[in-house]
Coordinates of C-alpha atoms in Angstrom, one line a residue:
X1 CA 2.1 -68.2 24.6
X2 CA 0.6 -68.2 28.3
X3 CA 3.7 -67.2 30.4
X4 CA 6.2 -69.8 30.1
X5 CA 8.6 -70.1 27.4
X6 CA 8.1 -73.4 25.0
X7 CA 10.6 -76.1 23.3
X8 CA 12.2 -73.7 20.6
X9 CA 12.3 -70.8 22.9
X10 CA 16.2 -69.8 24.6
X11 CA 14.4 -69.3 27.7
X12 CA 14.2 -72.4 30.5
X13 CA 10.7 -74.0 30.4
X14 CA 9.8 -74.8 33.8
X15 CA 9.6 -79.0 34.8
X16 CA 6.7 -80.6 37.0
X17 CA 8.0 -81.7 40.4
X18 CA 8.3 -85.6 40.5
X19 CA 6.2 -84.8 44.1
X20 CA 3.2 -83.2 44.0
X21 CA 2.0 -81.9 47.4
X22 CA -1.2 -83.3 48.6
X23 CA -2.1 -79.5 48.6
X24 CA -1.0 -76.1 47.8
X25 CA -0.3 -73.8 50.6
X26 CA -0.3 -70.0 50.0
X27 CA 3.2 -69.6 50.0
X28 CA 3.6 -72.5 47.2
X29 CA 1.4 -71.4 45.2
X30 CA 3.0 -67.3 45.2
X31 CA 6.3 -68.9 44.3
X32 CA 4.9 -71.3 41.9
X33 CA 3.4 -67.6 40.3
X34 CA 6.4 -65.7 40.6
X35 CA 8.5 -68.2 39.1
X36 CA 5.7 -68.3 36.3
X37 CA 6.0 -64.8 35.3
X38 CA 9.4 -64.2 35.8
X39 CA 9.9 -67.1 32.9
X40 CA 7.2 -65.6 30.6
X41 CA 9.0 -62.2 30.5
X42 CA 9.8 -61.8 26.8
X43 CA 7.9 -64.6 25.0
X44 CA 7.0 -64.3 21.8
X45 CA 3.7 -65.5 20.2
X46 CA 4.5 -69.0 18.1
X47 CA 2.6 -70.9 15.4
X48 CA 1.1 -74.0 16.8
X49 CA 2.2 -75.8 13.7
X50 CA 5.7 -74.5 14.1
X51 CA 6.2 -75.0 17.9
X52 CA 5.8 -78.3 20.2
X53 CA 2.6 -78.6 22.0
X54 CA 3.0 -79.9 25.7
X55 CA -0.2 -81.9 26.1
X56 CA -0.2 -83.4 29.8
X57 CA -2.3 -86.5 30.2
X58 CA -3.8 -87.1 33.4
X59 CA -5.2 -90.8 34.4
X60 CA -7.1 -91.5 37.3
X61 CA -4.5 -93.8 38.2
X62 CA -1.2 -95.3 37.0
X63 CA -1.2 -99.2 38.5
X64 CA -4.2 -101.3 36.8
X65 CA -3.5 -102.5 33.4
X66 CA -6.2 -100.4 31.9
X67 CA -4.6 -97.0 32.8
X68 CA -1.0 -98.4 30.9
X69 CA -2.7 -99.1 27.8
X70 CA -4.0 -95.6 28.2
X71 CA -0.5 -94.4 28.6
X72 CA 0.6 -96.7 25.1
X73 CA -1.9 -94.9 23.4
X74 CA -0.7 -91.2 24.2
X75 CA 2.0 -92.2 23.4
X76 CA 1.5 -94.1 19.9
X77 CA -0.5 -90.6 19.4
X78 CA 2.8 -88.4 20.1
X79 CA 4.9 -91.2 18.0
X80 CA 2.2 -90.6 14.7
X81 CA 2.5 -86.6 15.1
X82 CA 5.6 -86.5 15.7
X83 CA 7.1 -89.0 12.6
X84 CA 4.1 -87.1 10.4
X85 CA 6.2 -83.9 10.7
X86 CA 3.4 -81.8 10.8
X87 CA 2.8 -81.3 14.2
X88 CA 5.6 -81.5 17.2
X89 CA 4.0 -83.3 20.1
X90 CA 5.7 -84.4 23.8
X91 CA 3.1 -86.0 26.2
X92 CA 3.5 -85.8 30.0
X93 CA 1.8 -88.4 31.6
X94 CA 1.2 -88.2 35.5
X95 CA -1.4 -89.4 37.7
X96 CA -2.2 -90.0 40.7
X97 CA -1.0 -93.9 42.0
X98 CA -4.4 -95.5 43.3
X99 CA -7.5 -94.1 42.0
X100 CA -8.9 -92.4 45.3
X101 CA -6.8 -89.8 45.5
X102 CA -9.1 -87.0 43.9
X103 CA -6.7 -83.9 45.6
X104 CA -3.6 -85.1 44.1
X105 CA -5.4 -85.3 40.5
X106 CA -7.1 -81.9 40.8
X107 CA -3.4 -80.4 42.1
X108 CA -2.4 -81.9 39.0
X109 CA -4.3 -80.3 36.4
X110 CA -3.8 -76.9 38.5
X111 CA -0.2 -77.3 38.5
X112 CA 0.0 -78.2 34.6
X113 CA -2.1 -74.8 33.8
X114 CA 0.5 -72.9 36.2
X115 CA 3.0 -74.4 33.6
X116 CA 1.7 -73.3 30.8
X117 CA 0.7 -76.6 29.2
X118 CA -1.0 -76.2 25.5
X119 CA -3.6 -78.6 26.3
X120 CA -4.8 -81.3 28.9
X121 CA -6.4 -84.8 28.4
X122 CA -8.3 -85.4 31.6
X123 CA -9.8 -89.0 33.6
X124 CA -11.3 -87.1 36.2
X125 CA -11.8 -89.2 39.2
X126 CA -14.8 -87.1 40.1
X127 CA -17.4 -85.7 38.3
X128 CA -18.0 -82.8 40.0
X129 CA -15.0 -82.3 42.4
X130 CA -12.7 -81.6 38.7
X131 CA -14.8 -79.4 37.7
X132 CA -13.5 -76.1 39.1
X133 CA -9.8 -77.2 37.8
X134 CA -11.2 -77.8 34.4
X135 CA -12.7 -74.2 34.2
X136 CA -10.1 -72.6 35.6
X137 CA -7.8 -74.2 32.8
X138 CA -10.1 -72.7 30.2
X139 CA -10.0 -69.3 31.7
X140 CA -6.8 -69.6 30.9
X141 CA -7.1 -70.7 27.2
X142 CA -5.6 -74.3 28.2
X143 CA -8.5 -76.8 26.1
X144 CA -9.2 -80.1 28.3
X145 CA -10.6 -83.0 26.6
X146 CA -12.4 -85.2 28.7
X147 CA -11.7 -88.9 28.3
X148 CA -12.8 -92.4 29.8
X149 CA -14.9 -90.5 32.6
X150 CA -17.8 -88.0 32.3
X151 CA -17.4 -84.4 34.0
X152 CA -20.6 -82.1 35.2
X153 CA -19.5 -79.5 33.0
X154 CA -20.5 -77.7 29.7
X155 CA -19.1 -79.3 26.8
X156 CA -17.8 -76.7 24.1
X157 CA -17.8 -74.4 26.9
X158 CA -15.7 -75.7 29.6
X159 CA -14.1 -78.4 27.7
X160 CA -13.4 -79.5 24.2
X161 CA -14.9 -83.1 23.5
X162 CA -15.6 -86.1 25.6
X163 CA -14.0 -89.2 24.4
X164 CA -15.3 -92.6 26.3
X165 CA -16.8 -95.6 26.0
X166 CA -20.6 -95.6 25.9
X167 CA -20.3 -97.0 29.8
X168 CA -24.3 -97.4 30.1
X169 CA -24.0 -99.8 26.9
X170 CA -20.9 -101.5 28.6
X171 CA -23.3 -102.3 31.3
X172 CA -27.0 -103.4 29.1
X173 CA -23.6 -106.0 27.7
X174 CA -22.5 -106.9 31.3
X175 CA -26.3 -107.8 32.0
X176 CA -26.9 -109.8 28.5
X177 CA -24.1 -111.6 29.1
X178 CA -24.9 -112.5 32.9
X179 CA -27.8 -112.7 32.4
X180 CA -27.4 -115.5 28.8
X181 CA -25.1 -117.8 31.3
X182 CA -28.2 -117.7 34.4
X183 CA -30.2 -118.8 31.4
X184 CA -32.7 -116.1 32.9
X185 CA -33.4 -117.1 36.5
X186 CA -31.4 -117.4 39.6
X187 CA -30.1 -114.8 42.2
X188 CA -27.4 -111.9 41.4
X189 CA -25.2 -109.4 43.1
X190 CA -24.0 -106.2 42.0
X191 CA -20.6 -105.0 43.4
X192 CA -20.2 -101.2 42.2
X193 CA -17.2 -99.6 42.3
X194 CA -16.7 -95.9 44.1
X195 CA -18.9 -92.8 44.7
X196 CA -18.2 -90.0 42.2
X197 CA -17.0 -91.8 39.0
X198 CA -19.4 -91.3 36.4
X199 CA -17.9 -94.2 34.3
X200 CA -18.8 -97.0 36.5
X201 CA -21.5 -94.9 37.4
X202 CA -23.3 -95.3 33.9
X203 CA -22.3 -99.0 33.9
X204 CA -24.2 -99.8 36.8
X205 CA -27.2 -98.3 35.9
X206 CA -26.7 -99.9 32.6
X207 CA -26.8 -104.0 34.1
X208 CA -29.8 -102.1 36.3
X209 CA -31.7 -101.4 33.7
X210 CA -31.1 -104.3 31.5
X211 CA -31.3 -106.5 34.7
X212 CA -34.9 -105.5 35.1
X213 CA -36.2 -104.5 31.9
X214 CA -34.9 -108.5 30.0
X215 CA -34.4 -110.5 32.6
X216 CA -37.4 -110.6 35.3
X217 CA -36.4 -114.2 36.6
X218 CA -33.3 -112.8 38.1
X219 CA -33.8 -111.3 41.5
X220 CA -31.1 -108.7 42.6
X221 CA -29.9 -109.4 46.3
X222 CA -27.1 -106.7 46.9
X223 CA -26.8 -103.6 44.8
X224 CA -25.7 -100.8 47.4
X225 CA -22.2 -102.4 48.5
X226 CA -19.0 -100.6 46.8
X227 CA -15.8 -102.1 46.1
X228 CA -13.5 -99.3 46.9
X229 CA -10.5 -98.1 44.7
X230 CA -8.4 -100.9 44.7
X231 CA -7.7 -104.6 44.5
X232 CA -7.4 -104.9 48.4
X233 CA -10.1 -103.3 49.1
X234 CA -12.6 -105.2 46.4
X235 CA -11.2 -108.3 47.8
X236 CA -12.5 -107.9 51.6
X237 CA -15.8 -106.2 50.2
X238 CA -16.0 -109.8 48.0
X239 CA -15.3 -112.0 51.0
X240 CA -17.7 -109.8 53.5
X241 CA -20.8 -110.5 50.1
X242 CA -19.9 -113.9 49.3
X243 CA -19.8 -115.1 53.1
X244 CA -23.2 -113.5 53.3
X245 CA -24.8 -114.7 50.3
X246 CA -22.7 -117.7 49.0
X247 CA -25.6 -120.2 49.7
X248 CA -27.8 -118.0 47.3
X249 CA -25.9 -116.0 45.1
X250 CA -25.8 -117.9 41.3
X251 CA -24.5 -114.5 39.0
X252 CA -22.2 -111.6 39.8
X253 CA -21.3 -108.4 38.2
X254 CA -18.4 -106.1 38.6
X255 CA -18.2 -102.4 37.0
X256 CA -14.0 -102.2 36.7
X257 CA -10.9 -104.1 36.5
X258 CA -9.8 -103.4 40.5
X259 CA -13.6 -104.2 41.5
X260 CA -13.1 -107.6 39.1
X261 CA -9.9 -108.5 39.9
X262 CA -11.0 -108.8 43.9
X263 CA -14.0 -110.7 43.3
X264 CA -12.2 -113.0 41.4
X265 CA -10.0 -113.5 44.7
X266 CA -12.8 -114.0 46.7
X267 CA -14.1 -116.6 44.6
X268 CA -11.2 -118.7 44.0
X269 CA -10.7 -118.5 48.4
X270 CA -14.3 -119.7 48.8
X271 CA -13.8 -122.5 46.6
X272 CA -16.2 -121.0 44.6
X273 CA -15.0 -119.7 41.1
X274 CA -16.3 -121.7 38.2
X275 CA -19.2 -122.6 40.5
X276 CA -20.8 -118.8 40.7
X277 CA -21.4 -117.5 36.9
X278 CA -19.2 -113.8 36.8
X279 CA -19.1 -111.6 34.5
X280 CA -16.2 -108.0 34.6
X281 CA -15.0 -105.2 32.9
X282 CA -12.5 -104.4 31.5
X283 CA -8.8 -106.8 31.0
X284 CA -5.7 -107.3 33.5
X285 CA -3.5 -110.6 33.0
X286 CA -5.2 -112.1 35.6
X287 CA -8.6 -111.4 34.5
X288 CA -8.0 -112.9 30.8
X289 CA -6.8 -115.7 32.0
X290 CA -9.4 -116.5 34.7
X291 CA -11.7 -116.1 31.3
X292 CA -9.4 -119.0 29.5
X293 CA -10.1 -121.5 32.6
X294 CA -13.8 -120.6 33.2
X295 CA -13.5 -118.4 36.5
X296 CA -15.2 -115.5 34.3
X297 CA -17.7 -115.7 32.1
X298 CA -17.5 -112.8 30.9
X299 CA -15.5 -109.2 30.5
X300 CA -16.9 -106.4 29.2
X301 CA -13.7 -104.6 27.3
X302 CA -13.7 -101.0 26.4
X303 CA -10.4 -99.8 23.7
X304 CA -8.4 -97.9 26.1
X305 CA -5.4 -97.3 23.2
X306 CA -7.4 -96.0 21.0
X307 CA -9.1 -94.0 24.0
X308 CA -6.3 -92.1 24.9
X309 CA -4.9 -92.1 21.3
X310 CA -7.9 -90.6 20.2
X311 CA -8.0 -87.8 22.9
X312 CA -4.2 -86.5 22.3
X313 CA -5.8 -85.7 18.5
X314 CA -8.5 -84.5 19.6
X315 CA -6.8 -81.7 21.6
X316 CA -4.1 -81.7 19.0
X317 CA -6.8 -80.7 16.4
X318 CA -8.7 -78.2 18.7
X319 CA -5.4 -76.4 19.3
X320 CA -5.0 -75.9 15.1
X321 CA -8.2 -74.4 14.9
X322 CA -10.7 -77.3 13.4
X323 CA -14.3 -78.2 15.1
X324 CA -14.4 -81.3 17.5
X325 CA -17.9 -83.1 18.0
X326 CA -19.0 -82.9 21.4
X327 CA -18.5 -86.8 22.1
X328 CA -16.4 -89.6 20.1
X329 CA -17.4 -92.8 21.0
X330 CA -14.2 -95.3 21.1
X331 CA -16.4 -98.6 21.2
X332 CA -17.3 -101.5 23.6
X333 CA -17.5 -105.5 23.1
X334 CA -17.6 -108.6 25.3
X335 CA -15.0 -111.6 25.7
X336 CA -16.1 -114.8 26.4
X337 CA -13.9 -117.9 26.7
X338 CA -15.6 -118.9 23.3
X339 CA -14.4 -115.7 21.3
X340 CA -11.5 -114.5 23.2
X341 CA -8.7 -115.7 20.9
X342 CA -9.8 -114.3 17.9
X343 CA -7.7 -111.7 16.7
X344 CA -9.6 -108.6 16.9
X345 CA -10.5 -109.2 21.0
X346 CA -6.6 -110.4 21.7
X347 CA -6.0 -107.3 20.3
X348 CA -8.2 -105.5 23.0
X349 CA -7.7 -108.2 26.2
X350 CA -4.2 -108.8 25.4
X351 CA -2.0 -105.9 23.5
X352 CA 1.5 -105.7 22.8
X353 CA 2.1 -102.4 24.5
X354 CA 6.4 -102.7 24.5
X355 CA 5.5 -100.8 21.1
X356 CA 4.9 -97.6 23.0
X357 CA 5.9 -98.4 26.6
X358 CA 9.8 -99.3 27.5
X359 CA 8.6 -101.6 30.6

C-alpha cells in the first residue's frame, strides 16, 4: 500500500473532493498530507489480485461526445474485470469540464497520487506541462498509462504504455480524403485546434504532409489560425476564416470534434455548407448527421471505447506484474456518407453507450 487504506481494509479510505481548487495552496496541501498519513497508519501490504485497484481516469475534458465514449469504455473495462472475478476494479473518472483548463487536470492527477490511487490513465492536455505530475506519480510507484494524447516523457520510465490513435495517419486520411473530393486542385484551409496537444498536433502535420507531398494542385491559404478549446470559440474563429476567404476557399480541414463541430456552424450561417467540400475528426450527433445530408464529406474517426478500454488493462496488467509494449495502437478509419451505415463504422460514429453509461 502507499499510505491510504484500500476497499477491504477497516480503515476509511479517503474520497476526492467533488471541487477541485484551481490550485493548491500550502496550507491545503499540509492538510491534504496530514490527513494522508494519519489514514495510512497501520496498513498492511495486500495482493493486487486479492484487493480492488482504484484506477482514476483522467480526460482532457468531460462535454464532447468523444470524451463519453471514453468514459463507456473504462467503464465496460471495470464491468469485464470485475464479472471475470479475477481482478476487483472501481474506475474514477474526473476531468476537467472544457479542455483548456490544463491546472485543474494537473491538480488532478496530483490529488489522485496524494490518495493513494493504484494506477492513473491519463489525456494530458499538454505535452509538456503534465509532465512533472506524471513523474512525480511514479516516484511514488503510482503507473500512468498515457492515452489518446502523447506526453514529452520517457516511456517505461516515466510511464507505462501509450495507447492512442496513430494521429499523424488520422491526418495523411483527413488529406486523402479532402483532397479525393477537390479532385486534386482548388484552394484549402487548415483550422488547427490548440497549442500544446500533441494529438491534434500530429494530425496537422499529418494533412501537412500529405497535403504537399500527393496533392500539389491544392494551394494551402490559412494554416496558422487555431480553433480554441471549444465549440464557441471554433465557431467565431470559422466565421472570422470564411468571411475572409469564402470567395476562394473550395476544401477545409479540422483536427477535432469542438474544432469540426464550429466550422460546421459557420458554414451552414454563410449559406455555405454543402457548397465548400469539409472534411473532420472525430463523431458528435451533429457531425454524423451533417455527413448523412452532405455538409461533411468526411470524418476521420479514431475508437475512443476501445481507447480507454484498452488503457484500464493496460494498467490493470502492469500492476500484476506482466510487460506492456511501449505503444498500442487502437486504430483509425474514415466515414463518408457512402460507407457510414455499414455496421462496423455505426459502430464507431454512432455507439450505444447506455450499456456502460446511465445518462
Amino acid at each position: 500500500m502507499r499510505g491510504l487504506s484500500n476497499a477491504g481494509d477497516t480503515e476509511q479510505t479517503m474520497k476526492l473532493p467533488d471541487t477541485v481548487p484551481a490550485s493548491f495552496s500550502p496550507g491545503f496541501l499540509s492538510l491534504l498530507l496530514s490527513l494522508l498519513l494519519f489514514a495510512g497508519c497501520g496498513g498492511k501490504q495486500d495482493d493486487p489480485l486479492e484487493k480492488t485497484l482504484r484506477i482514476a481516469v483522467i480526460p482532457k475534458g468531460t462535454t464532447h461526445e468523444f470524451w463519453k465514449m471514453v468514459h463507456a469504455g473504462a467503464i465496460k473495462a471495470e464491468r469485464e474485470l470485475n464479472s471475470a472475478g479475477a481482478q476487483k476494479v472501481e474506475i474514477i473518472w474526473k476531468g476537467p469540464l472544457k479542455e483548456d483548463n490544463t491546472e485543474q487536470q494537473i491538480n488532478l492527477v496530483r490529488t489522485f497520487v496524494l490518495q493513494g490511487v493504484d494506477g492513473i490513465v491519463l489525456a494530458p492536455l499538454d505535452k509538456t506541462a503534465l509532465v512533472s505530475p506524471v513523474r512525480e506519480a511514479a516516484a511514488r510507484k503510482v503507473p500512468v498509462v498515457i492515452f489518446d494524447s502523447g506526453l514529452d516523457a520517457e516511456v517505461g520510465k516515466d510511464f507505462a504504455t501509450y495507447v492512442a490513435t496513430d494521429n499523424y495517419r488520422g491526418g495523411v486520411l483527413g488529406a486523402k480524403r479532402l483532397g479525393e473530393v477537390l479532385g486534386g486542385k482548388g484552394k484549402a484551409i487548415l483550422l488547427r485546434y490548440q497549442v500544446g496537444s500533441e494529438s491534434t498536433m500530429q494530425r496537422e502535420n499529418g494533412f501537412l504532409d500529405t497535403m504537399k507531398k500527393e496533392f500539389p494542385g491544392i494551394e494551402l491559404i490559412s494554416t496558422d489560425q487555431r480553433a480554441g478549446a471549444t465549440e464557441e470559440q471554433a465557431y467565431r474563429k470559422s466565421q472570422n476564416l470564411l468571411t475572409r476567404f469564402k470567395d476562394e476557399v473550395n476544401g477545409i480541414f479540422c483536427p477535432n470534434e469542438s474544432a469540426a463541430a464550429g466550422m460546421l456552424g459557420a458554414l451552414r450561417q454563410a449559406g455555405l455548407n454543402g457548397k465548400i467540400k469539409f472534411v473532420g475528426f472525430d463523431a458528435s450527433e451533429k457531425l454524423v448527421q451533417a455527413l448523412g445530408k452532405g455538409d461533411i464529406d468526411g470524418l476521420v474517426l479514431q475508437n475512443p471505447i476501445n481507447m480507454a478500454y484498452l488503457g484500464v488493462r493496460s494498467v490493470i496488467d502492469h500492476i500484476n506484474g506482466k510487460k506492456l509494449d511501449d505503444y498500442v495502437d487502437t486504430g483509425v478509419q474514415v466515414a463518408t456518407p457512402e460507407n457510414m451505415n455499414t455496421p462496423q463504422m455505426k459502430e464507431l460514429h454512432s455507439p450505444d453507450l447506455s450499456k456502460w453509461l446511465d445518462n
